RNA sequence: AGUCCCGUAGCUCAGUUGGUUAGAGCACUACACUGAUAAUGUAGGGGUCCGCAGUUCAACUCUGCGCGGGACUACCA
């Protein structure tokens, strides 16, 4: 190190510039890699990066999410852990296919025809990494340290192979099965959806549908005990009413469900559309909804067709159980079910009387409950809708029409037609509709196409997640959720209501299901590795089912990229593989792909190609100690990680999870490109720099609360936190450079340091403990706020403010060295404490400091160790008395303000009443600080209370409350009304007994709070239990000193204006004025030494040239000229 | 419809195991301090702590019922 090397000084703070410079420094010196190397073979701290999809552009919320991840990884690194961080990309799935189809202008059917499979495959690989550069750029710019050079990519063969391995493990455990069920299905996407896909935010949306209460005509020509009752005394047709929000399912109706304990009524009335007399069945609790009380007055006979006043008459009532088995005429007879019974009333426990009619229309193909209840009762099904969402050919005039208009293309001539309405119209004409209305309810939509889904019968492969539901819940209890409620509430509820995981997707671009099945479905094989597949193909080739082995060149055990790039496990290549069963039968692959969420849930293992690589090290990278993503991943990634962890390894996949909330705009609205309120992360980083952006996001709201993102807030952080810290450093470097402080002197012993140094070091060490706790508890907001409070309130506005003089005045003494060492320690420690949150600025600070002193061997703060608190330096008494000093100073300043005595005017003394010696000795240790801060000459303590002070007494509710309960109010009032004598007595004796309505009340000193309210003849201020009085007498000497100080201040300002260096010596010439002459004469040395003046002349105003006229006080103006001495 | 989170000054947020007169910052006004400071200090305005009930001597804090905002769940006809 060169002797003349200096701490860098800056003209102004630019966090953006620092961000760029430090980023270059990291890149050039491989600091991230070093930070890993530094901790190699230390205890691992396992972190999983949730893979984003790079086919969308990153938003400001990604900055938030990535900052949180980065903070804890950096913190743990500082704490000595080895934190491997592998980036990852989620590359499979529908959005990629859709984007590719759009880009190439093709549809799914064109694959292999208009475009070769190879090209399609390539296009997908390209599409999926479309914005990778943008993502990498953002990742670097915000300082998120993650290994971008060797990311895991879900479309790679090695990744897929691990997925296959995991599926095979589940298969072996009997946790994979194929089932025919009613599933959410997206006709627009042409694929079924899993429940957690449906549970993505925004999938359920409120829509208005046309609903209808349909009349199902009871058949009289069958045997049923209830028929006599239903048809008694009338020949009108009898109808059962059932409500639906999906009229397009009515042609597929095959049953009606009632609740067996629900009461139903039989009513005579007229159909409002046809005015024909009808007899209806509906649930009694819902009767009033259709038959308003006011219509009861109308008689059946008085009804005029078309009138709105429709009369009604209740005939009888019965239970739902009595209705079971009733037969009815098919409502819309387009087709008949091929198997099973149909058009019968059944009972179901899901029927409620919440809405509708208390009778549920059952279309087994389009509802899970419908399917279940139909199967239980042997009812057949009708599926009069195809997979594109159109009515089938059997549907007569409706054949070929889409059941939801959203499925039509924009230029479809039927675009504005709604088939539900046409069905309703038909029912109305046929006297089969009793009521119709628009109804708003929430309906699930496909998260990819934004179009409504249908429930549709599909063949699918499922993971039997329900089998391990209990275990998942048990393991969940061991996970540390931040916040806790997400784990117990949201995630816990989800596990309780768990369904089996539907894995199947009918698409192209994804991980293929590795299951081959024989034609008769008797024989199955689930492949768990490429090696196994290759061997199976060999058998198939031998059996003559395949001509050659596409995996011939693959060398088992060779994990090189080259070896794994010799083939492609994607469709349709994999579909060409035909295997041979043990019995010698042909086996073909189940054509489904698996849910992309399985890919992401498999990342803990697949990122390292487990178990084909790093098999024995599993416990070094699984389970994760920590993961973090948005709360919207609760049913997404958090679930799939947990499910696979539990099912395949009987383990949690993560021990701690931080789920962060949404980033909203400053008005609390969701950000969206459409509304134009989305914040561009790149612009924000460019303008405010990464540190301020991160600091703001972390300290403004808890990560799990939603953040109202306001750029003003970043500006404030920049000014308040970084500006203050920067200024503190500037102050340090300015004087340290002058004095040549390089931390070369021996450490000044702690006990020898002055009070204020020991105080800030005590606070600093307390801060280390608190911040460490906050990080360890995954509370970054708390950590950040603690740090900024320390910098602002303690370091800058008290320590530096009061110590300023020590830095620039006098010789390079031990006191001065102590000041430098103390401030240096504070700054270096702060750099380390804050480095997880603000990695760039703190590294600059660390390097600027350490570059001169060489105190630490590390080239970067991120290679250092987290500070360890020296608890021997923590002195709570000292912290307490310094707080007294701050409060008292502020009270005196307040008094000065009230009495219009500015701080430069010295005053003689401050009087502080003290109640005990302990308190007084506390104050005595800080009295000089108070005196200099508020510019008074002495502090006097007043322990004598007799007569002089006016005191006030208050009850201490905390101690008296439990003792006196109901009497508390009276006791408090009595105490407040104590006379001065009584107060003095309790102070003297320590206790007092008084009577309150017959009862004897005994109180002690700790049961009351006594404060001095007033000191007659003084100006007094109170705050809490503290009281101060100020002597405001101005002697001529004090006035002169005041003038001298004003003069010094003006001269200093002149020096600064003229750009003199702080060490320049000057000469001063001043106008000769009567009002100040004595002040200068009596304070001559003081003025000269403060201003570094070698020569002070007082000249007649006429003779003074080159002077400036300065206002000294309200009444005095004076001409001053200063010159630099060479 | 249910579950969870949130509701404190114009704005962003603190508020310990219930304890007396509910705080900070920003913004606004005035004044002051400063040879580090885009900082800071002092003073001022600004509050039915979402509402109502209950428990308690005492509720911003605990309980219940509502209201408003948000997230999530749902077979919901």
PDB file of N, CA and C in Angstrom, chain A residues 372-452:
ATOM      1  N   UNK A 372     -70.591 -39.185 -10.191  1.00  0.00           N
ATOM      2  CA  UNK A 372     -70.550 -40.076  -9.048  1.00  0.00           C
ATOM      3  C   UNK A 372     -71.944 -40.620  -8.707  1.00  0.00           C
ATOM      4  N   UNK A 373     -72.904 -39.688  -8.645  1.00  0.00           N
ATOM      5  CA  UNK A 373     -74.244 -40.098  -8.236  1.00  0.00           C
ATOM      6  C   UNK A 373     -74.878 -40.989  -9.301  1.00  0.00           C
ATOM      7  N   UNK A 374     -74.554 -40.725 -10.557  1.00  0.00           N
ATOM      8  CA  UNK A 374     -75.096 -41.543 -11.634  1.00  0.00           C
ATOM      9  C   UNK A 374     -74.548 -42.961 -11.546  1.00  0.00           C
ATOM     10  N   UNK A 375     -73.239 -43.054 -11.267  1.00  0.00           N
ATOM     11  CA  UNK A 375     -72.632 -44.371 -11.184  1.00  0.00           C
ATOM     12  C   UNK A 375     -73.228 -45.168 -10.023  1.00  0.00           C
ATOM     13  N   UNK A 376     -73.432 -44.464  -8.890  1.00  0.00           N
ATOM     14  CA  UNK A 376     -74.003 -45.135  -7.727  1.00  0.00           C
ATOM     15  C   UNK A 376     -75.388 -45.703  -8.012  1.00  0.00           C
ATOM     16  N   UNK A 377     -76.142 -45.031  -8.921  1.00  0.00           N
ATOM     17  CA  UNK A 377     -77.510 -45.437  -9.166  1.00  0.00           C
ATOM     18  C   UNK A 377     -77.707 -46.156 -10.504  1.00  0.00           C
ATOM     19  N   UNK A 378     -76.593 -46.468 -11.117  1.00  0.00           N
ATOM     20  CA  UNK A 378     -76.700 -47.203 -12.374  1.00  0.00           C
ATOM     21  C   UNK A 378     -77.291 -46.393 -13.509  1.00  0.00           C
ATOM     22  N   UNK A 379     -77.118 -45.086 -13.433  1.00  0.00           N
ATOM     23  CA  UNK A 379     -77.663 -44.202 -14.470  1.00  0.00           C
ATOM     24  C   UNK A 379     -76.646 -44.057 -15.595  1.00  0.00           C
ATOM     25  N   UNK A 380     -77.095 -44.102 -16.810  1.00  0.00           N
ATOM     26  CA  UNK A 380     -76.203 -43.928 -17.949  1.00  0.00           C
ATOM     27  C   UNK A 380     -75.911 -42.463 -18.224  1.00  0.00           C
ATOM     28  N   UNK A 381     -75.003 -42.250 -19.182  1.00  0.00           N
ATOM     29  CA  UNK A 381     -74.592 -40.888 -19.479  1.00  0.00           C
ATOM     30  C   UNK A 381     -74.802 -40.541 -20.936  1.00  0.00           C
ATOM     31  N   UNK A 382     -74.927 -39.255 -21.194  1.00  0.00           N
ATOM     32  CA  UNK A 382     -74.969 -38.739 -22.555  1.00  0.00           C
ATOM     33  C   UNK A 382     -73.868 -37.695 -22.661  1.00  0.00           C
ATOM     34  N   UNK A 383     -73.087 -37.743 -23.729  1.00  0.00           N
ATOM     35  CA  UNK A 383     -72.040 -36.744 -23.919  1.00  0.00           C
ATOM     36  C   UNK A 383     -72.265 -36.102 -25.266  1.00  0.00           C
ATOM     37  N   UNK A 384     -73.152 -35.119 -25.305  1.00  0.00           N
ATOM     38  CA  UNK A 384     -73.559 -34.551 -26.587  1.00  0.00           C
ATOM     39  C   UNK A 384     -72.730 -33.329 -26.970  1.00  0.00           C
ATOM     40  N   UNK A 385     -71.512 -33.295 -26.411  1.00  0.00           N
ATOM     41  CA  UNK A 385     -70.584 -32.210 -26.738  1.00  0.00           C
ATOM     42  C   UNK A 385     -69.257 -32.866 -27.080  1.00  0.00           C
ATOM     43  N   UNK A 386     -68.588 -32.374 -28.135  1.00  0.00           N
ATOM     44  CA  UNK A 386     -67.309 -32.985 -28.501  1.00  0.00           C
ATOM     45  C   UNK A 386     -66.147 -32.260 -27.826  1.00  0.00           C
ATOM     46  N   UNK A 387     -64.932 -32.703 -28.119  1.00  0.00           N
ATOM     47  CA  UNK A 387     -63.772 -32.164 -27.410  1.00  0.00           C
ATOM     48  C   UNK A 387     -63.398 -30.744 -27.820  1.00  0.00           C
ATOM     49  N   UNK A 388     -64.004 -30.297 -28.933  1.00  0.00           N
ATOM     50  CA  UNK A 388     -63.778 -28.901 -29.302  1.00  0.00           C
ATOM     51  C   UNK A 388     -64.792 -27.986 -28.623  1.00  0.00           C
ATOM     52  N   UNK A 389     -65.753 -28.587 -27.896  1.00  0.00           N
ATOM     53  CA  UNK A 389     -66.768 -27.797 -27.223  1.00  0.00           C
ATOM     54  C   UNK A 389     -67.979 -27.533 -28.097  1.00  0.00           C
ATOM     55  N   UNK A 390     -68.203 -28.420 -29.105  1.00  0.00           N
ATOM     56  CA  UNK A 390     -69.354 -28.247 -29.996  1.00  0.00           C
ATOM     57  C   UNK A 390     -70.361 -29.352 -29.761  1.00  0.00           C
ATOM     58  N   UNK A 391     -71.637 -29.017 -30.027  1.00  0.00           N
ATOM     59  CA  UNK A 391     -72.645 -30.050 -29.945  1.00  0.00           C
ATOM     60  C   UNK A 391     -72.390 -31.082 -31.036  1.00  0.00           C
ATOM     61  N   UNK A 392     -72.666 -32.345 -30.700  1.00  0.00           N
ATOM     62  CA  UNK A 392     -72.415 -33.429 -31.649  1.00  0.00           C
ATOM     63  C   UNK A 392     -73.503 -33.467 -32.718  1.00  0.00           C
ATOM     64  N   UNK A 393     -73.277 -34.302 -33.708  1.00  0.00           N
ATOM     65  CA  UNK A 393     -74.184 -34.390 -34.855  1.00  0.00           C
ATOM     66  C   UNK A 393     -75.601 -34.785 -34.456  1.00  0.00           C
ATOM     67  N   UNK A 394     -75.714 -35.521 -33.345  1.00  0.00           N
ATOM     68  CA  UNK A 394     -77.054 -35.965 -32.922  1.00  0.00           C
ATOM     69  C   UNK A 394     -77.936 -34.814 -32.476  1.00  0.00           C
ATOM     70  N   UNK A 395     -77.364 -33.645 -32.284  1.00  0.00           N
ATOM     71  CA  UNK A 395     -78.080 -32.561 -31.633  1.00  0.00           C
ATOM     72  C   UNK A 395     -78.987 -31.743 -32.547  1.00  0.00           C
ATOM     73  N   UNK A 396     -79.376 -32.309 -33.655  1.00  0.00           N
ATOM     74  CA  UNK A 396     -80.386 -31.689 -34.495  1.00  0.00           C
ATOM     75  C   UNK A 396     -80.046 -30.269 -34.875  1.00  0.00           C
ATOM     76  N   UNK A 397     -80.969 -29.349 -34.595  1.00  0.00           N
ATOM     77  CA  UNK A 397     -80.762 -27.961 -35.020  1.00  0.00           C
ATOM     78  C   UNK A 397     -79.576 -27.309 -34.310  1.00  0.00           C
ATOM     79  N   UNK A 398     -79.117 -27.919 -33.220  1.00  0.00           N
ATOM     80  CA  UNK A 398     -77.982 -27.340 -32.485  1.00  0.00           C
ATOM     81  C   UNK A 398     -76.651 -27.978 -32.874  1.00  0.00           C
ATOM     82  N   UNK A 399     -76.702 -28.999 -33.708  1.00  0.00           N
ATOM     83  CA  UNK A 399     -75.478 -29.752 -34.034  1.00  0.00           C
ATOM     84  C   UNK A 399     -74.384 -28.817 -34.533  1.00  0.00           C
ATOM     85  N   UNK A 400     -73.180 -29.016 -34.033  1.00  0.00           N
ATOM     86  CA  UNK A 400     -72.032 -28.246 -34.497  1.00  0.00           C
ATOM     87  C   UNK A 400     -71.859 -26.896 -33.825  1.00  0.00           C
ATOM     88  N   UNK A 401     -72.814 -26.509 -32.999  1.00  0.00           N
ATOM     89  CA  UNK A 401     -72.672 -25.183 -32.365  1.00  0.00           C
ATOM     90  C   UNK A 401     -71.828 -25.287 -31.090  1.00  0.00           C
ATOM     91  N   UNK A 402     -71.013 -24.249 -30.874  1.00  0.00           N
ATOM     92  CA  UNK A 402     -70.182 -24.214 -29.671  1.00  0.00           C
ATOM     93  C   UNK A 402     -71.045 -23.932 -28.443  1.00  0.00           C
ATOM     94  N   UNK A 403     -70.781 -24.635 -27.380  1.00  0.00           N
ATOM     95  CA  UNK A 403     -71.612 -24.447 -26.186  1.00  0.00           C
ATOM     96  C   UNK A 403     -71.226 -23.170 -25.436  1.00  0.00           C
ATOM     97  N   UNK A 404     -70.030 -22.665 -25.692  1.00  0.00           N
ATOM     98  CA  UNK A 404     -69.636 -21.372 -25.115  1.00  0.00           C
ATOM     99  C   UNK A 404     -69.146 -20.510 -26.267  1.00  0.00           C
ATOM    100  N   UNK A 405     -69.656 -19.316 -26.365  1.00  0.00           N
ATOM    101  CA  UNK A 405     -69.299 -18.490 -27.511  1.00  0.00           C
ATOM    102  C   UNK A 405     -67.811 -18.139 -27.514  1.00  0.00           C
ATOM    103  N   UNK A 406     -67.164 -18.236 -26.348  1.00  0.00           N
ATOM    104  CA  UNK A 406     -65.734 -17.900 -26.282  1.00  0.00           C
ATOM    105  C   UNK A 406     -64.882 -18.827 -27.149  1.00  0.00           C
ATOM    106  N   UNK A 407     -65.406 -20.032 -27.435  1.00  0.00           N
ATOM    107  CA  UNK A 407     -64.596 -20.977 -28.204  1.00  0.00           C
ATOM    108  C   UNK A 407     -64.560 -20.636 -29.686  1.00  0.00           C
ATOM    109  N   UNK A 408     -65.486 -19.757 -30.099  1.00  0.00           N
ATOM    110  CA  UNK A 408     -65.526 -19.434 -31.525  1.00  0.00           C
ATOM    111  C   UNK A 408     -64.429 -18.442 -31.859  1.00  0.00           C
ATOM    112  N   UNK A 409     -64.022 -18.442 -33.106  1.00  0.00           N
ATOM    113  CA  UNK A 409     -63.054 -17.441 -33.542  1.00  0.00           C
ATOM    114  C   UNK A 409     -63.774 -16.103 -33.665  1.00  0.00           C
ATOM    115  N   UNK A 410     -62.994 -15.050 -33.682  1.00  0.00           N
ATOM    116  CA  UNK A 410     -63.586 -13.710 -33.671  1.00  0.00           C
ATOM    117  C   UNK A 410     -64.425 -13.439 -34.927  1.00  0.00           C
ATOM    118  N   UNK A 411     -64.068 -14.107 -36.026  1.00  0.00           N
ATOM    119  CA  UNK A 411     -64.804 -13.808 -37.266  1.00  0.00           C
ATOM    120  C   UNK A 411     -65.924 -14.809 -37.527  1.00  0.00           C
ATOM    121  N   UNK A 412     -66.184 -15.655 -36.554  1.00  0.00           N
ATOM    122  CA  UNK A 412     -67.278 -16.608 -36.714  1.00  0.00           C
ATOM    123  C   UNK A 412     -68.607 -15.862 -36.793  1.00  0.00           C
ATOM    124  N   UNK A 413     -69.416 -16.174 -37.813  1.00  0.00           N
ATOM    125  CA  UNK A 413     -70.712 -15.470 -37.951  1.00  0.00           C
ATOM    126  C   UNK A 413     -71.632 -15.707 -36.758  1.00  0.00           C
ATOM    127  N   UNK A 414     -71.402 -16.787 -36.028  1.00  0.00           N
ATOM    128  CA  UNK A 414     -72.260 -17.091 -34.880  1.00  0.00           C
ATOM    129  C   UNK A 414     -71.734 -16.448 -33.604  1.00  0.00           C
ATOM    130  N   UNK A 415     -70.711 -15.610 -33.765  1.00  0.00           N
ATOM    131  CA  UNK A 415     -69.983 -15.088 -32.609  1.00  0.00           C
ATOM    132  C   UNK A 415     -70.906 -14.496 -31.546  1.00  0.00           C
ATOM    133  N   UNK A 416     -71.920 -13.821 -31.988  1.00  0.00           N
ATOM    134  CA  UNK A 416     -72.780 -13.156 -31.015  1.00  0.00           C
ATOM    135  C   UNK A 416     -73.991 -13.981 -30.615  1.00  0.00           C
ATOM    136  N   UNK A 417     -74.078 -15.174 -31.147  1.00  0.00           N
ATOM    137  CA  UNK A 417     -75.187 -16.052 -30.777  1.00  0.00           C
ATOM    138  C   UNK A 417     -74.809 -16.820 -29.511  1.00  0.00           C
ATOM    139  N   UNK A 418     -75.808 -17.108 -28.722  1.00  0.00           N
ATOM    140  CA  UNK A 418     -75.552 -17.845 -27.502  1.00  0.00           C
ATOM    141  C   UNK A 418     -76.479 -19.043 -27.479  1.00  0.00           C
ATOM    142  N   UNK A 419     -75.890 -20.195 -27.530  1.00  0.00           N
ATOM    143  CA  UNK A 419     -76.693 -21.409 -27.673  1.00  0.00           C
ATOM    144  C   UNK A 419     -77.556 -21.652 -26.430  1.00  0.00           C
ATOM    145  N   UNK A 420     -77.072 -21.195 -25.275  1.00  0.00           N
ATOM    146  CA  UNK A 420     -77.883 -21.318 -24.056  1.00  0.00           C
ATOM    147  C   UNK A 420     -79.235 -20.630 -24.241  1.00  0.00           C
ATOM    148  N   UNK A 421     -79.200 -19.440 -24.821  1.00  0.00           N
ATOM    149  CA  UNK A 421     -80.441 -18.681 -25.004  1.00  0.00           C
ATOM    150  C   UNK A 421     -81.371 -19.403 -25.958  1.00  0.00           C
ATOM    151  N   UNK A 422     -80.782 -19.986 -27.013  1.00  0.00           N
ATOM    152  CA  UNK A 422     -81.633 -20.691 -27.978  1.00  0.00           C
ATOM    153  C   UNK A 422     -82.304 -21.906 -27.344  1.00  0.00           C
ATOM    154  N   UNK A 423     -81.555 -22.565 -26.475  1.00  0.00           N
ATOM    155  CA  UNK A 423     -82.151 -23.711 -25.782  1.00  0.00           C
ATOM    156  C   UNK A 423     -83.267 -23.237 -24.855  1.00  0.00           C
ATOM    157  N   UNK A 424     -83.015 -22.142 -24.169  1.00  0.00           N
ATOM    158  CA  UNK A 424     -84.030 -21.611 -23.256  1.00  0.00           C
ATOM    159  C   UNK A 424     -85.295 -21.228 -24.029  1.00  0.00           C
ATOM    160  N   UNK A 425     -85.100 -20.601 -25.186  1.00  0.00           N
ATOM    161  CA  UNK A 425     -86.246 -20.201 -25.995  1.00  0.00           C
ATOM    162  C   UNK A 425     -87.067 -21.421 -26.396  1.00  0.00           C
ATOM    163  N   UNK A 426     -86.331 -22.452 -26.782  1.00  0.00           N
ATOM    164  CA  UNK A 426     -87.016 -23.692 -27.178  1.00  0.00           C
ATOM    165  C   UNK A 426     -87.835 -24.251 -25.997  1.00  0.00           C
ATOM    166  N   UNK A 427     -87.226 -24.235 -24.807  1.00  0.00           N
ATOM    167  CA  UNK A 427     -87.920 -24.749 -23.631  1.00  0.00           C
ATOM    168  C   UNK A 427     -89.161 -23.921 -23.307  1.00  0.00           C
ATOM    169  N   UNK A 428     -89.011 -22.618 -23.455  1.00  0.00           N
ATOM    170  CA  UNK A 428     -90.151 -21.739 -23.175  1.00  0.00           C
ATOM    171  C   UNK A 428     -91.322 -22.074 -24.085  1.00  0.00           C
ATOM    172  N   UNK A 429     -91.016 -22.247 -25.368  1.00  0.00           N
ATOM    173  CA  UNK A 429     -92.073 -22.554 -26.339  1.00  0.00           C
ATOM    174  C   UNK A 429     -92.743 -23.877 -26.016  1.00  0.00           C
ATOM    175  N   UNK A 430     -91.971 -24.798 -25.496  1.00  0.00           N
ATOM    176  CA  UNK A 430     -92.487 -26.140 -25.242  1.00  0.00           C
ATOM    177  C   UNK A 430     -93.110 -26.288 -23.859  1.00  0.00           C
ATOM    178  N   UNK A 431     -93.288 -25.163 -23.170  1.00  0.00           N
ATOM    179  CA  UNK A 431     -93.842 -25.212 -21.820  1.00  0.00           C
ATOM    180  C   UNK A 431     -92.931 -26.011 -20.880  1.00  0.00           C
ATOM    181  N   UNK A 432     -91.603 -25.834 -21.084  1.00  0.00           N
ATOM    182  CA  UNK A 432     -90.667 -26.580 -20.249  1.00  0.00           C
ATOM    183  C   UNK A 432     -89.736 -25.656 -19.446  1.00  0.00           C
ATOM    184  N   UNK A 433     -89.960 -24.348 -19.552  1.00  0.00           N
ATOM    185  CA  UNK A 433     -89.148 -23.406 -18.771  1.00  0.00           C
ATOM    186  C   UNK A 433     -90.053 -22.674 -17.808  1.00  0.00           C
ATOM    187  N   UNK A 434     -89.672 -22.666 -16.548  1.00  0.00           N
ATOM    188  CA  UNK A 434     -90.528 -21.999 -15.577  1.00  0.00           C
ATOM    189  C   UNK A 434     -90.000 -20.605 -15.233  1.00  0.00           C
ATOM    190  N   UNK A 435     -88.710 -20.493 -15.220  1.00  0.00           N
ATOM    191  CA  UNK A 435     -88.121 -19.195 -14.914  1.00  0.00           C
ATOM    192  C   UNK A 435     -86.762 -19.119 -15.580  1.00  0.00           C
ATOM    193  N   UNK A 436     -86.397 -17.934 -16.015  1.00  0.00           N
ATOM    194  CA  UNK A 436     -85.069 -17.770 -16.596  1.00  0.00           C
ATOM    195  C   UNK A 436     -84.519 -16.423 -16.173  1.00  0.00           C
ATOM    196  N   UNK A 437     -83.241 -16.417 -15.847  1.00  0.00           N
ATOM    197  CA  UNK A 437     -82.639 -15.140 -15.441  1.00  0.00           C
ATOM    198  C   UNK A 437     -81.133 -15.192 -15.650  1.00  0.00           C
ATOM    199  N   UNK A 438     -80.573 -13.998 -15.685  1.00  0.00           N
ATOM    200  CA  UNK A 438     -79.102 -13.929 -15.737  1.00  0.00           C
ATOM    201  C   UNK A 438     -78.600 -14.082 -14.314  1.00  0.00           C
ATOM    202  N   UNK A 439     -77.499 -14.805 -14.183  1.00  0.00           N
ATOM    203  CA  UNK A 439     -77.000 -15.105 -12.850  1.00  0.00           C
ATOM    204  C   UNK A 439     -75.492 -14.964 -12.868  1.00  0.00           C
ATOM    205  N   UNK A 440     -74.990 -14.198 -11.896  1.00  0.00           N
ATOM    206  CA  UNK A 440     -73.550 -14.011 -11.853  1.00  0.00           C
ATOM    207  C   UNK A 440     -72.947 -14.987 -10.856  1.00  0.00           C
ATOM    208  N   UNK A 441     -71.999 -15.743 -11.298  1.00  0.00           N
ATOM    209  CA  UNK A 441     -71.314 -16.673 -10.406  1.00  0.00           C
ATOM    210  C   UNK A 441     -69.887 -16.825 -10.895  1.00  0.00           C
ATOM    211  N   UNK A 442     -69.048 -17.441 -10.068  1.00  0.00           N
ATOM    212  CA  UNK A 442     -67.669 -17.590 -10.526  1.00  0.00           C
ATOM    213  C   UNK A 442     -67.534 -18.911 -11.253  1.00  0.00           C
ATOM    214  N   UNK A 443     -66.748 -18.883 -12.305  1.00  0.00           N
ATOM    215  CA  UNK A 443     -66.606 -20.048 -13.157  1.00  0.00           C
ATOM    216  C   UNK A 443     -65.146 -20.182 -13.532  1.00  0.00           C
ATOM    217  N   UNK A 444     -64.621 -21.398 -13.489  1.00  0.00           N
ATOM    218  CA  UNK A 444     -63.188 -21.554 -13.776  1.00  0.00           C
ATOM    219  C   UNK A 444     -62.843 -21.334 -15.250  1.00  0.00           C
ATOM    220  N   UNK A 445     -61.684 -20.724 -15.440  1.00  0.00           N
ATOM    221  CA  UNK A 445     -61.181 -20.469 -16.784  1.00  0.00           C
ATOM    222  C   UNK A 445     -59.806 -21.094 -16.920  1.00  0.00           C
ATOM    223  N   UNK A 446     -59.464 -21.383 -18.130  1.00  0.00           N
ATOM    224  CA  UNK A 446     -58.147 -21.952 -18.406  1.00  0.00           C
ATOM    225  C   UNK A 446     -57.084 -20.881 -18.197  1.00  0.00           C
ATOM    226  N   UNK A 447     -56.064 -21.196 -17.418  1.00  0.00           N
ATOM    227  CA  UNK A 447     -55.066 -20.181 -17.081  1.00  0.00           C
ATOM    228  C   UNK A 447     -54.197 -19.800 -18.267  1.00  0.00           C
ATOM    229  N   UNK A 448     -54.244 -20.607 -19.324  1.00  0.00           N
ATOM    230  CA  UNK A 448     -53.420 -20.300 -20.477  1.00  0.00           C
ATOM    231  C   UNK A 448     -54.177 -19.626 -21.599  1.00  0.00           C
ATOM    232  N   UNK A 449     -55.411 -20.077 -21.817  1.00  0.00           N
ATOM    233  CA  UNK A 449     -56.151 -19.517 -22.947  1.00  0.00           C
ATOM    234  C   UNK A 449     -57.167 -18.475 -22.511  1.00  0.00           C
ATOM    235  N   UNK A 450     -57.377 -18.372 -21.195  1.00  0.00           N
ATOM    236  CA  UNK A 450     -58.332 -17.388 -20.674  1.00  0.00           C
ATOM    237  C   UNK A 450     -59.777 -17.725 -20.996  1.00  0.00           C
ATOM    238  N   UNK A 451     -60.005 -18.890 -21.602  1.00  0.00           N
ATOM    239  CA  UNK A 451     -61.378 -19.240 -21.964  1.00  0.00           C
ATOM    240  C   UNK A 451     -61.968 -20.188 -20.925  1.00  0.00           C
ATOM    241  N   UNK A 452     -63.291 -20.176 -20.819  1.00  0.00           N
ATOM    242  CA  UNK A 452     -63.897 -21.018 -19.793  1.00  0.00           C
ATOM    243  C   UNK A 452     -63.607 -22.504 -20.038  1.00  0.00           C
TER     244      UNK A 452
END
